[in-house]
PDB file of C-alpha atoms in Angstrom:
ATOM      1  CA  MET A   1      -3.304 -34.082 -18.509  1.00  0.00           C
ATOM      2  CA  GLY A   2      -6.431 -36.174 -20.145  1.00  0.00           C
ATOM      3  CA  GLY A   3      -6.577 -37.083 -23.478  1.00  0.00           C
ATOM      4  CA  PRO A   4      -5.904 -39.643 -26.607  1.00  0.00           C
ATOM      5  CA  GLY A   5      -6.450 -43.225 -26.720  1.00  0.00           C
ATOM      6  CA  SER A   6      -6.259 -45.039 -23.504  1.00  0.00           C
ATOM      7  CA  SER A   7      -6.072 -42.099 -21.034  1.00  0.00           C
ATOM      8  CA  SER A   8      -8.534 -40.641 -18.492  1.00  0.00           C
ATOM      9  CA  PRO A   9     -10.957 -38.101 -20.309  1.00  0.00           C
ATOM     10  CA  CYS A  10     -10.595 -34.688 -19.777  1.00  0.00           C
ATOM     11  CA  ALA A  11     -12.664 -32.550 -16.970  1.00  0.00           C
ATOM     12  CA  SER A  12     -14.451 -31.343 -19.760  1.00  0.00           C
ATOM     13  CA  CYS A  13     -15.082 -34.274 -22.184  1.00  0.00           C
ATOM     14  CA  LYS A  14     -16.098 -36.022 -18.662  1.00  0.00           C
ATOM     15  CA  LEU A  15     -18.729 -33.648 -18.184  1.00  0.00           C
ATOM     16  CA  LEU A  16     -19.721 -32.896 -21.859  1.00  0.00           C
ATOM     17  CA  ARG A  17     -19.927 -36.957 -21.693  1.00  0.00           C
ATOM     18  CA  ARG A  18     -18.235 -36.967 -24.866  1.00  0.00           C
ATOM     19  CA  ARG A  19     -15.060 -38.868 -26.344  1.00  0.00           C
ATOM     20  CA  CYS A  20     -12.103 -37.151 -25.664  1.00  0.00           C
ATOM     21  CA  ALA A  21     -10.040 -36.250 -28.752  1.00  0.00           C
ATOM     22  CA  LYS A  22      -6.511 -36.138 -29.138  1.00  0.00           C
ATOM     23  CA  ASP A  23      -6.543 -32.782 -30.563  1.00  0.00           C
ATOM     24  CA  CYS A  24      -9.504 -31.451 -27.820  1.00  0.00           C
ATOM     25  CA  ILE A  25      -9.132 -28.265 -27.481  1.00  0.00           C
ATOM     26  CA  PHE A  26      -9.617 -28.137 -23.355  1.00  0.00           C
ATOM     27  CA  ALA A  27      -7.907 -31.109 -22.397  1.00  0.00           C
ATOM     28  CA  PRO A  28      -4.670 -29.138 -21.828  1.00  0.00           C
ATOM     29  CA  TYR A  29      -5.871 -27.010 -19.473  1.00  0.00           C
ATOM     30  CA  PHE A  30      -8.664 -29.116 -17.555  1.00  0.00           C
ATOM     31  CA  PRO A  31      -7.088 -31.984 -16.062  1.00  0.00           C
ATOM     32  CA  PRO A  32      -9.123 -34.971 -15.173  1.00  0.00           C
ATOM     33  CA  ASP A  33      -8.345 -34.261 -11.260  1.00  0.00           C
ATOM     34  CA  ASP A  34      -9.847 -31.021 -11.450  1.00  0.00           C
ATOM     35  CA  PRO A  35     -13.243 -31.603 -12.191  1.00  0.00           C
ATOM     36  CA  HIS A  36     -14.236 -28.561 -10.449  1.00  0.00           C
ATOM     37  CA  LYS A  37     -12.697 -26.288 -12.753  1.00  0.00           C
ATOM     38  CA  PHE A  38     -14.235 -27.067 -15.785  1.00  0.00           C
ATOM     39  CA  ALA A  39     -17.416 -27.343 -14.303  1.00  0.00           C
ATOM     40  CA  ILE A  40     -17.479 -23.713 -12.968  1.00  0.00           C
ATOM     41  CA  VAL A  41     -16.437 -21.996 -16.076  1.00  0.00           C
ATOM     42  CA  HIS A  42     -19.314 -23.984 -18.001  1.00  0.00           C
ATOM     43  CA  LYS A  43     -21.527 -23.155 -15.718  1.00  0.00           C
ATOM     44  CA  VAL A  44     -20.840 -19.239 -16.133  1.00  0.00           C
ATOM     45  CA  PHE A  45     -19.576 -19.287 -19.659  1.00  0.00           C
ATOM     46  CA  GLY A  46     -20.575 -22.065 -21.137  1.00  0.00           C
ATOM     47  CA  ALA A  47     -18.039 -25.002 -23.028  1.00  0.00           C
ATOM     48  CA  SER A  48     -18.778 -23.698 -26.512  1.00  0.00           C
ATOM     49  CA  ASN A  49     -18.109 -19.916 -25.460  1.00  0.00           C
ATOM     50  CA  VAL A  50     -15.034 -21.194 -23.917  1.00  0.00           C
ATOM     51  CA  SER A  51     -14.031 -23.090 -26.976  1.00  0.00           C
ATOM     52  CA  LYS A  52     -14.504 -20.275 -29.174  1.00  0.00           C
ATOM     53  CA  MET A  53     -12.675 -18.042 -26.995  1.00  0.00           C
ATOM     54  CA  LEU A  54      -9.684 -19.977 -26.992  1.00  0.00           C
ATOM     55  CA  GLN A  55      -9.629 -20.924 -30.564  1.00  0.00           C
ATOM     56  CA  GLU A  56      -8.979 -17.256 -31.086  1.00  0.00           C
ATOM     57  CA  LEU A  57      -5.993 -17.136 -29.093  1.00  0.00           C
ATOM     58  CA  PRO A  58      -2.643 -18.283 -29.549  1.00  0.00           C
ATOM     59  CA  VAL A  59      -1.583 -21.610 -27.929  1.00  0.00           C
ATOM     60  CA  HIS A  60       0.896 -19.996 -25.878  1.00  0.00           C
ATOM     61  CA  GLN A  61      -1.921 -17.410 -24.565  1.00  0.00           C
ATOM     62  CA  ARG A  62      -4.439 -20.131 -23.669  1.00  0.00           C
ATOM     63  CA  ALA A  63      -3.326 -21.097 -20.522  1.00  0.00           C
ATOM     64  CA  ASP A  64      -3.736 -17.764 -19.112  1.00  0.00           C
ATOM     65  CA  ALA A  65      -6.882 -17.021 -20.823  1.00  0.00           C
ATOM     66  CA  VAL A  66      -8.548 -20.117 -19.227  1.00  0.00           C
ATOM     67  CA  ASN A  67      -7.194 -19.551 -15.664  1.00  0.00           C
ATOM     68  CA  SER A  68      -8.454 -15.734 -15.997  1.00  0.00           C
ATOM     69  CA  LEU A  69     -11.957 -17.253 -16.855  1.00  0.00           C
ATOM     70  CA  VAL A  70     -11.610 -19.942 -14.100  1.00  0.00           C
ATOM     71  CA  PHE A  71     -11.286 -16.449 -12.131  1.00  0.00           C
ATOM     72  CA  GLU A  72     -14.027 -14.959 -13.095  1.00  0.00           C
ATOM     73  CA  ALA A  73     -16.435 -17.706 -13.036  1.00  0.00           C
ATOM     74  CA  ASN A  74     -15.686 -18.635  -9.207  1.00  0.00           C
ATOM     75  CA  ALA A  75     -16.267 -14.795  -8.655  1.00  0.00           C
ATOM     76  CA  ARG A  76     -19.301 -14.945 -10.527  1.00  0.00           C
ATOM     77  CA  VAL A  77     -20.570 -17.602  -8.387  1.00  0.00           C
ATOM     78  CA  ARG A  78     -19.674 -16.354  -5.235  1.00  0.00           C
ATOM     79  CA  ASP A  79     -21.568 -12.575  -6.179  1.00  0.00           C
ATOM     80  CA  PRO A  80     -23.965 -13.520  -9.005  1.00  0.00           C
ATOM     81  CA  VAL A  81     -24.510  -9.327  -8.783  1.00  0.00           C
ATOM     82  CA  TYR A  82     -21.453  -8.137  -9.297  1.00  0.00           C
ATOM     83  CA  GLY A  83     -18.937 -10.696 -10.034  1.00  0.00           C
ATOM     84  CA  CYS A  84     -14.758  -9.895 -10.055  1.00  0.00           C
ATOM     85  CA  VAL A  85     -16.460  -6.236 -10.955  1.00  0.00           C
ATOM     86  CA  GLY A  86     -17.105  -5.981  -7.251  1.00  0.00           C
ATOM     87  CA  ALA A  87     -13.457  -6.470  -6.617  1.00  0.00           C
ATOM     88  CA  ILE A  88     -12.669  -3.889  -9.312  1.00  0.00           C
ATOM     89  CA  SER A  89     -15.074  -1.369  -7.340  1.00  0.00           C
ATOM     90  CA  TYR A  90     -13.187  -2.178  -4.167  1.00  0.00           C
ATOM     91  CA  LEU A  91      -9.728  -1.859  -5.165  1.00  0.00           C
ATOM     92  CA  GLN A  92     -10.542   1.843  -7.262  1.00  0.00           C
ATOM     93  CA  ASN A  93     -11.873   3.052  -3.625  1.00  0.00           C
ATOM     94  CA  GLN A  94      -8.872   1.787  -1.643  1.00  0.00           C
ATOM     95  CA  VAL A  95      -6.710   3.534  -4.234  1.00  0.00           C
ATOM     96  CA  SER A  96      -9.009   6.727  -4.049  1.00  0.00           C
ATOM     97  CA  GLN A  97      -8.518   6.458  -0.191  1.00  0.00           C
ATOM     98  CA  LEU A  98      -4.650   5.905  -0.224  1.00  0.00           C
ATOM     99  CA  GLN A  99      -4.046   8.696  -2.732  1.00  0.00           C
ATOM    100  CA  MET A 100      -5.879  10.929  -0.599  1.00  0.00           C
ATOM    101  CA  GLN A 101      -3.976  10.266   2.552  1.00  0.00           C
ATOM    102  CA  LEU A 102      -0.485  10.315   0.653  1.00  0.00           C
ATOM    103  CA  ALA A 103      -1.911  14.034  -0.523  1.00  0.00           C
ATOM    104  CA  VAL A 104      -2.558  14.917   3.133  1.00  0.00           C
ATOM    105  CA  ALA A 105       0.831  13.272   4.095  1.00  0.00           C
ATOM    106  CA  GLN A 106       2.963  15.097   1.280  1.00  0.00           C
ATOM    107  CA  ALA A 107       1.004  18.478   2.228  1.00  0.00           C
ATOM    108  CA  GLU A 108       2.106  18.174   6.080  1.00  0.00           C
ATOM    109  CA  ILE A 109       5.575  17.783   5.001  1.00  0.00           C
ATOM    110  CA  LEU A 110       5.487  20.840   2.619  1.00  0.00           C
ATOM    111  CA  CYS A 111       3.856  22.333   5.513  1.00  0.00           C
ATOM    112  CA  ILE A 112       6.627  21.419   7.866  1.00  0.00           C
ATOM    113  CA  GLN A 113       9.430  22.509   5.172  1.00  0.00           C
ATOM    114  CA  MET A 114       7.527  26.084   4.651  1.00  0.00           C
ATOM    115  CA  GLN A 115       7.757  26.301   8.382  1.00  0.00           C
ATOM    116  CA  HIS A 116      11.426  25.445   8.766  1.00  0.00           C
ATOM    117  CA  GLU A 117      12.189  28.441   6.100  1.00  0.00           C
ATOM    118  CA  GLN A 118      10.179  30.768   7.973  1.00  0.00           C
ATOM    119  CA  PRO A 119      11.953  32.516  11.321  1.00  0.00           C
ATOM    120  CA  LEU A 120      10.323  30.862  14.655  1.00  0.00           C
ATOM    121  CA  GLN A 121       8.742  32.919  16.643  1.00  0.00           C
ATOM    122  CA  SER A 122       6.408  30.932  19.150  1.00  0.00           C
ATOM    123  CA  HIS A 123       5.705  27.278  19.271  1.00  0.00           C
ATOM    124  CA  HIS A 124       2.110  28.926  19.744  1.00  0.00           C
ATOM    125  CA  GLN A 125       2.376  30.574  16.178  1.00  0.00           C
ATOM    126  CA  VAL A 126       4.137  27.729  14.732  1.00  0.00           C
ATOM    127  CA  LEU A 127       0.956  25.618  15.157  1.00  0.00           C
ATOM    128  CA  GLU A 128      -1.340  28.084  13.808  1.00  0.00           C
ATOM    129  CA  LEU A 129       0.055  28.258  10.787  1.00  0.00           C
ATOM    130  CA  ASP A 130       0.669  24.778  10.088  1.00  0.00           C
ATOM    131  CA  GLN A 131      -3.396  24.333  10.001  1.00  0.00           C
ATOM    132  CA  GLU A 132      -3.696  27.386   7.516  1.00  0.00           C
ATOM    133  CA  ASP A 133      -0.987  26.285   5.074  1.00  0.00           C
ATOM    134  CA  LYS A 134      -2.568  22.618   5.599  1.00  0.00           C
ATOM    135  CA  ALA A 135      -5.677  23.411   4.286  1.00  0.00           C
ATOM    136  CA  LEU A 136      -4.327  25.461   1.525  1.00  0.00           C
ATOM    137  CA  LEU A 137      -1.912  22.820   0.014  1.00  0.00           C
ATOM    138  CA  LEU A 138      -4.962  20.338   0.398  1.00  0.00           C
ATOM    139  CA  ASN A 139      -6.520  22.148  -2.247  1.00  0.00           C
ATOM    140  CA  SER A 140      -3.601  22.610  -4.227  1.00  0.00           C
ATOM    141  CA  ASN A 141      -1.950  20.782  -7.731  1.00  0.00           C
ATOM    142  CA  ASN A 142      -0.942  18.376  -5.183  1.00  0.00           C
ATOM    143  CA  ILE A 143      -3.668  16.269  -5.048  1.00  0.00           C
ATOM    144  CA  ASN A 144      -4.769  17.073  -8.653  1.00  0.00           C
ATOM    145  CA  ASN A 145      -1.816  15.563  -9.547  1.00  0.00           C
ATOM    146  CA  CYS A 146      -2.578  12.360  -7.621  1.00  0.00           C
ATOM    147  CA  ASN A 147      -5.617  12.091  -9.184  1.00  0.00           C
ATOM    148  CA  ASN A 148      -4.115  12.107 -12.804  1.00  0.00           C
ATOM    149  CA  ASP A 149      -1.894   9.611 -11.789  1.00  0.00           C
ATOM    150  CA  ASN A 150      -5.459   7.509 -11.499  1.00  0.00           C
ATOM    151  CA  ASN A 151      -7.003   8.153 -14.845  1.00  0.00           C
ATOM    152  CA  ASN A 152      -3.742   6.254 -16.123  1.00  0.00           C
ATOM    153  CA  LEU A 153      -4.363   3.050 -14.702  1.00  0.00           C
ATOM    154  CA  GLY A 154      -6.425   2.004 -17.988  1.00  0.00           C
ATOM    155  CA  TYR A 155     -10.280   1.363 -18.454  1.00  0.00           C
ATOM    156  CA  ALA A 156     -11.462   0.377 -15.698  1.00  0.00           C
ATOM    157  CA  MET A 157     -10.234   3.705 -13.453  1.00  0.00           C
ATOM    158  CA  SER A 158     -11.470   5.603 -16.363  1.00  0.00           C
ATOM    159  CA  SER A 159     -14.655   4.054 -17.286  1.00  0.00           C
ATOM    160  CA  GLY A 160     -17.452   7.023 -16.315  1.00  0.00           C
ATOM    161  CA  GLN A 161     -19.941   4.365 -17.147  1.00  0.00           C
ATOM    162  CA  PHE A 162     -18.788   1.801 -14.481  1.00  0.00           C
ATOM    163  CA  ASN A 163     -18.236   4.356 -11.609  1.00  0.00           C
ATOM    164  CA  SER A 164     -21.713   5.893 -12.207  1.00  0.00           C
ATOM    165  CA  ASN A 165     -23.579   2.603 -12.895  1.00  0.00           C
ATOM    166  CA  PHE A 166     -22.641   0.371  -9.992  1.00  0.00           C
ATOM    167  CA  ALA A 167     -23.780   0.559  -6.510  1.00  0.00           C
ATOM    168  CA  SER A 168     -21.388  -0.724  -3.348  1.00  0.00           C
ATOM    169  CA  PRO A 169     -20.888  -4.311  -3.655  1.00  0.00           C
ATOM    170  CA  SER A 170     -22.218  -6.361  -0.729  1.00  0.00           C
ATOM    171  CA  SER A 171     -20.577  -6.209   2.432  1.00  0.00           C
ATOM    172  CA  ILE A 172     -20.199  -9.939   2.290  1.00  0.00           C
ATOM    173  CA  MET A 173     -18.146  -9.495  -1.078  1.00  0.00           C
ATOM    174  CA  GLN A 174     -16.174  -6.362   0.425  1.00  0.00           C
ATOM    175  CA  MET A 175     -15.166  -8.777   3.234  1.00  0.00           C
ATOM    176  CA  GLN A 176     -14.329 -11.702   1.033  1.00  0.00           C
ATOM    177  CA  MET A 177     -12.193  -9.094  -1.530  1.00  0.00           C
ATOM    178  CA  GLN A 178     -10.475  -7.587   1.374  1.00  0.00           C
ATOM    179  CA  MET A 179      -8.819 -10.777   2.481  1.00  0.00           C
ATOM    180  CA  GLN A 180      -8.174 -11.579  -0.711  1.00  0.00           C
ATOM    181  CA  MET A 181      -6.434  -8.582  -1.726  1.00  0.00           C
ATOM    182  CA  GLN A 182      -4.461  -8.229   1.023  1.00  0.00           C
ATOM    183  CA  ASP A 183      -2.250 -11.073  -0.099  1.00  0.00           C
ATOM    184  CA  PRO A 184       0.368  -9.105  -2.315  1.00  0.00           C
ATOM    185  CA  LEU A 185       1.569 -12.469  -3.853  1.00  0.00           C
ATOM    186  CA  LYS A 186      -1.611 -12.682  -5.460  1.00  0.00           C
ATOM    187  CA  GLN A 187      -0.547  -9.460  -7.612  1.00  0.00           C
ATOM    188  CA  GLU A 188       1.225 -11.710  -9.930  1.00  0.00           C
ATOM    189  CA  SER A 189      -0.530 -14.759 -10.194  1.00  0.00           C
ATOM    190  CA  LEU A 190      -4.189 -14.250  -9.057  1.00  0.00           C
ATOM    191  CA  TRP A 191      -4.934 -18.359 -10.321  1.00  0.00           C
ATOM    192  CA  THR A 192      -2.246 -20.023  -8.663  1.00  0.00           C
TER     193      THR A 192
ATOM    194  CA  MET B   1     -51.200  -3.740 -22.758  1.00  0.00           C
ATOM    195  CA  SER B   2     -48.639  -1.164 -23.311  1.00  0.00           C
ATOM    196  CA  SER B   3     -45.725  -1.344 -20.924  1.00  0.00           C
ATOM    197  CA  SER B   4     -42.931   0.394 -20.231  1.00  0.00           C
ATOM    198  CA  TYR B   5     -40.684  -2.329 -21.665  1.00  0.00           C
ATOM    199  CA  SER B   6     -40.303  -3.636 -25.234  1.00  0.00           C
ATOM    200  CA  ASN B   7     -43.361  -6.466 -26.162  1.00  0.00           C
ATOM    201  CA  TYR B   8     -45.051  -7.596 -28.960  1.00  0.00           C
ATOM    202  CA  THR B   9     -46.722  -4.256 -29.407  1.00  0.00           C
ATOM    203  CA  ASN B  10     -43.554  -2.328 -29.419  1.00  0.00           C
ATOM    204  CA  SER B  11     -40.143  -2.509 -30.318  1.00  0.00           C
ATOM    205  CA  PRO B  12     -38.524  -5.748 -29.418  1.00  0.00           C
ATOM    206  CA  CYS B  13     -35.770  -5.465 -27.113  1.00  0.00           C
ATOM    207  CA  ALA B  14     -32.260  -5.624 -27.979  1.00  0.00           C
ATOM    208  CA  ALA B  15     -32.037  -9.470 -26.900  1.00  0.00           C
ATOM    209  CA  CYS B  16     -34.714 -10.322 -28.554  1.00  0.00           C
ATOM    210  CA  LYS B  17     -33.996  -8.581 -31.994  1.00  0.00           C
ATOM    211  CA  PHE B  18     -30.494  -9.843 -31.946  1.00  0.00           C
ATOM    212  CA  LEU B  19     -32.344 -13.810 -31.323  1.00  0.00           C
ATOM    213  CA  ARG B  20     -34.721 -12.956 -34.013  1.00  0.00           C
ATOM    214  CA  ARG B  21     -37.631 -14.149 -31.864  1.00  0.00           C
ATOM    215  CA  LYS B  22     -40.677 -12.339 -30.625  1.00  0.00           C
ATOM    216  CA  CYS B  23     -40.289 -10.247 -27.578  1.00  0.00           C
ATOM    217  CA  THR B  24     -43.472 -10.844 -24.753  1.00  0.00           C
ATOM    218  CA  SER B  25     -44.363  -9.037 -22.019  1.00  0.00           C
ATOM    219  CA  HIS B  26     -42.595 -11.548 -20.019  1.00  0.00           C
ATOM    220  CA  CYS B  27     -39.453 -11.359 -21.672  1.00  0.00           C
ATOM    221  CA  VAL B  28     -36.905 -11.377 -19.052  1.00  0.00           C
ATOM    222  CA  PHE B  29     -34.538  -9.344 -20.835  1.00  0.00           C
ATOM    223  CA  ALA B  30     -36.317  -6.636 -21.715  1.00  0.00           C
ATOM    224  CA  PRO B  31     -36.016  -4.415 -18.887  1.00  0.00           C
ATOM    225  CA  TYR B  32     -32.366  -4.505 -19.112  1.00  0.00           C
ATOM    226  CA  PHE B  33     -31.160  -4.601 -23.464  1.00  0.00           C
ATOM    227  CA  PRO B  34     -33.242  -1.680 -24.557  1.00  0.00           C
ATOM    228  CA  PRO B  35     -33.567  -1.545 -28.299  1.00  0.00           C
ATOM    229  CA  GLU B  36     -31.346   1.189 -28.366  1.00  0.00           C
ATOM    230  CA  GLU B  37     -28.211  -0.421 -27.189  1.00  0.00           C
ATOM    231  CA  PRO B  38     -27.737  -3.381 -29.155  1.00  0.00           C
ATOM    232  CA  LEU B  39     -23.987  -3.913 -28.927  1.00  0.00           C
ATOM    233  CA  LYS B  40     -24.883  -4.388 -24.897  1.00  0.00           C
ATOM    234  CA  PHE B  41     -26.720  -7.635 -25.398  1.00  0.00           C
ATOM    235  CA  ALA B  42     -24.084  -8.928 -28.683  1.00  0.00           C
ATOM    236  CA  ASN B  43     -21.352  -8.614 -25.958  1.00  0.00           C
ATOM    237  CA  VAL B  44     -22.856 -10.422 -23.399  1.00  0.00           C
ATOM    238  CA  HIS B  45     -24.411 -12.828 -25.467  1.00  0.00           C
ATOM    239  CA  ARG B  46     -20.861 -13.420 -27.122  1.00  0.00           C
ATOM    240  CA  ILE B  47     -18.886 -14.243 -23.908  1.00  0.00           C
ATOM    241  CA  PHE B  48     -22.039 -15.892 -21.439  1.00  0.00           C
ATOM    242  CA  GLY B  49     -24.460 -16.859 -23.733  1.00  0.00           C
ATOM    243  CA  ALA B  50     -28.132 -15.776 -23.588  1.00  0.00           C
ATOM    244  CA  SER B  51     -29.204 -19.100 -21.777  1.00  0.00           C
ATOM    245  CA  ASN B  52     -26.419 -18.304 -18.716  1.00  0.00           C
ATOM    246  CA  VAL B  53     -27.418 -14.567 -18.699  1.00  0.00           C
ATOM    247  CA  SER B  54     -31.315 -15.839 -18.163  1.00  0.00           C
ATOM    248  CA  LYS B  55     -29.977 -17.709 -15.450  1.00  0.00           C
ATOM    249  CA  ILE B  56     -28.167 -15.944 -13.741  1.00  0.00           C
ATOM    250  CA  LEU B  57     -30.924 -12.954 -13.902  1.00  0.00           C
ATOM    251  CA  GLN B  58     -33.310 -15.640 -12.430  1.00  0.00           C
ATOM    252  CA  GLU B  59     -31.010 -16.317  -9.463  1.00  0.00           C
ATOM    253  CA  VAL B  60     -30.493 -12.728  -8.164  1.00  0.00           C
ATOM    254  CA  ALA B  61     -33.677 -10.779  -6.840  1.00  0.00           C
ATOM    255  CA  PRO B  62     -35.436  -8.342  -8.950  1.00  0.00           C
ATOM    256  CA  HIS B  63     -33.814  -5.207  -7.160  1.00  0.00           C
ATOM    257  CA  GLN B  64     -30.399  -6.416  -8.121  1.00  0.00           C
ATOM    258  CA  ARG B  65     -30.912  -7.498 -11.952  1.00  0.00           C
ATOM    259  CA  GLU B  66     -29.973  -4.202 -13.014  1.00  0.00           C
ATOM    260  CA  ASP B  67     -26.741  -4.233 -11.438  1.00  0.00           C
ATOM    261  CA  ALA B  68     -25.805  -8.061 -12.872  1.00  0.00           C
ATOM    262  CA  VAL B  69     -26.451  -6.824 -16.364  1.00  0.00           C
ATOM    263  CA  ASN B  70     -24.596  -4.171 -15.924  1.00  0.00           C
ATOM    264  CA  SER B  71     -21.257  -6.211 -14.519  1.00  0.00           C
ATOM    265  CA  LEU B  72     -21.883  -8.852 -16.966  1.00  0.00           C
ATOM    266  CA  ALA B  73     -21.802  -6.048 -19.714  1.00  0.00           C
ATOM    267  CA  TYR B  74     -18.831  -4.520 -18.061  1.00  0.00           C
ATOM    268  CA  GLU B  75     -17.179  -8.201 -17.874  1.00  0.00           C
ATOM    269  CA  ALA B  76     -18.126  -8.768 -21.349  1.00  0.00           C
ATOM    270  CA  GLU B  77     -16.466  -5.527 -22.835  1.00  0.00           C
ATOM    271  CA  ALA B  78     -13.369  -6.369 -20.563  1.00  0.00           C
ATOM    272  CA  ARG B  79     -13.045  -9.699 -22.015  1.00  0.00           C
ATOM    273  CA  LEU B  80     -13.889  -8.648 -25.666  1.00  0.00           C
ATOM    274  CA  LYS B  81     -10.568  -5.981 -25.155  1.00  0.00           C
ATOM    275  CA  ASP B  82      -8.704  -8.099 -23.805  1.00  0.00           C
ATOM    276  CA  PRO B  83      -9.100 -11.815 -24.500  1.00  0.00           C
ATOM    277  CA  VAL B  84      -6.244 -13.490 -22.633  1.00  0.00           C
ATOM    278  CA  TYR B  85      -7.184 -11.448 -18.935  1.00  0.00           C
ATOM    279  CA  GLY B  86     -10.405  -9.785 -19.141  1.00  0.00           C
ATOM    280  CA  CYS B  87     -11.093  -7.455 -16.306  1.00  0.00           C
ATOM    281  CA  VAL B  88      -8.977  -9.554 -14.726  1.00  0.00           C
ATOM    282  CA  GLY B  89      -6.100  -8.013 -15.859  1.00  0.00           C
ATOM    283  CA  ALA B  90      -7.682  -4.520 -14.352  1.00  0.00           C
ATOM    284  CA  ILE B  91      -7.902  -6.294 -10.995  1.00  0.00           C
ATOM    285  CA  SER B  92      -3.645  -7.041 -11.415  1.00  0.00           C
ATOM    286  CA  VAL B  93      -2.918  -3.738 -12.126  1.00  0.00           C
ATOM    287  CA  LEU B  94      -5.327  -2.071  -9.261  1.00  0.00           C
ATOM    288  CA  GLN B  95      -3.600  -4.658  -6.673  1.00  0.00           C
ATOM    289  CA  ARG B  96      -0.323  -3.572  -8.269  1.00  0.00           C
ATOM    290  CA  GLU B  97      -1.051   0.042  -7.760  1.00  0.00           C
ATOM    291  CA  VAL B  98      -2.745  -0.290  -3.969  1.00  0.00           C
ATOM    292  CA  LEU B  99       0.977  -1.766  -3.111  1.00  0.00           C
ATOM    293  CA  ARG B 100       2.723   1.018  -4.504  1.00  0.00           C
ATOM    294  CA  LEU B 101       0.813   3.426  -3.049  1.00  0.00           C
ATOM    295  CA  GLN B 102       0.851   1.736   0.309  1.00  0.00           C
ATOM    296  CA  ARG B 103       4.574   1.844  -0.152  1.00  0.00           C
ATOM    297  CA  GLU B 104       4.926   5.263  -1.003  1.00  0.00           C
ATOM    298  CA  LEU B 105       2.534   6.547   1.908  1.00  0.00           C
ATOM    299  CA  GLU B 106       4.606   3.930   4.706  1.00  0.00           C
ATOM    300  CA  GLU B 107       7.928   5.940   3.360  1.00  0.00           C
ATOM    301  CA  THR B 108       6.062   9.508   3.413  1.00  0.00           C
ATOM    302  CA  ASN B 109       4.642   8.950   6.787  1.00  0.00           C
ATOM    303  CA  ALA B 110       8.571   8.079   7.660  1.00  0.00           C
ATOM    304  CA  ASP B 111       9.694  11.325   6.402  1.00  0.00           C
ATOM    305  CA  LEU B 112       7.014  12.955   8.022  1.00  0.00           C
ATOM    306  CA  MET B 113       7.840  11.976  11.272  1.00  0.00           C
ATOM    307  CA  ARG B 114      11.822  12.468  10.855  1.00  0.00           C
ATOM    308  CA  CYS B 115      10.441  16.546   9.923  1.00  0.00           C
ATOM    309  CA  ALA B 116       8.169  16.656  12.289  1.00  0.00           C
ATOM    310  CA  SER B 117      10.947  15.439  15.033  1.00  0.00           C
ATOM    311  CA  TYR B 118      13.423  17.658  13.638  1.00  0.00           C
ATOM    312  CA  LEU B 119      10.923  20.624  13.415  1.00  0.00           C
ATOM    313  CA  GLY B 120      10.303  19.910  17.160  1.00  0.00           C
ATOM    314  CA  GLY B 121      13.764  19.858  18.156  1.00  0.00           C
ATOM    315  CA  GLU B 122      14.598  23.260  16.582  1.00  0.00           C
ATOM    316  CA  ALA B 123      11.779  24.761  18.258  1.00  0.00           C
ATOM    317  CA  ALA B 124      12.231  23.532  21.804  1.00  0.00           C
ATOM    318  CA  SER B 125      15.850  24.886  20.936  1.00  0.00           C
ATOM    319  CA  ALA B 126      14.847  28.318  19.842  1.00  0.00           C
ATOM    320  CA  TYR B 127      12.276  28.471  22.862  1.00  0.00           C
ATOM    321  CA  GLY B 128      14.407  27.247  25.475  1.00  0.00           C
ATOM    322  CA  GLY B 129      17.081  29.838  23.962  1.00  0.00           C
ATOM    323  CA  ARG B 130      14.904  32.879  24.219  1.00  0.00           C
ATOM    324  CA  ARG B 131      13.855  31.672  28.008  1.00  0.00           C
ATOM    325  CA  GLY B 132      17.473  31.465  28.703  1.00  0.00           C
TER     326      GLY B 132
END
């Protein structure tokens, strides 16, 4: 940690070329050994905006706020058009696809269970019944129930404005996010 | 001299209204911040700042600027709603949902295999019984 007196100034004060006061709001979160962290946040958000945001938060939430700002800033620098909104779009599509696959698999199980309850006449007839029931079940409430779960995810999922106004993310961003999002460890600590 | 966008002969764009300056025909914000959506620019300005938005717009190709503005507006709104996590919170929620669905799909596919093999075994034995 940078800071007071004879200590090294924090990364923010170094970049801004000012004296790093004892109560510097940036010092706890932008150590002097990681200059890139503040540089990128300053580039996207601006130092005064970051300062205002931090001042509005209780102290125990500021570290998380800084980390999420760094994440957003990095995403915006990598993809100036979509930023981390591109990742949201990609994940929404992934959720939709998985829900569809799940609905199909669940419908197939129901088909099989229904066949099991009916007397078996011939193997060939069983196969034909499978196709009809599968089509019926795919149009049933099972899919609607899966979609209802989708709407409960929060404003990101239910934001019709976002879904209607955005084109698909760039293919490069898709690949980058695919590589990132496949790491399950990142779900809880996106920025560590 | 009139254009489809705001200029000094028409109503100033939301950005110039907010910044209290003259909205010229070359205003970089005018195409994307119409005067009837004042909150859009206000949010973006509060989180990113007008000069940063201007720099971002100048960096991207003209045909991508509308998407860039919309994504900035989305991020700004998300940050105002959740000052700690912003839209990163939504990413976290979605990642967890993806993992949950993947696990559920694996379990369901495993159940499906079990059901299919069980039914296949019963059908085979019924067919074999009729033949035998």
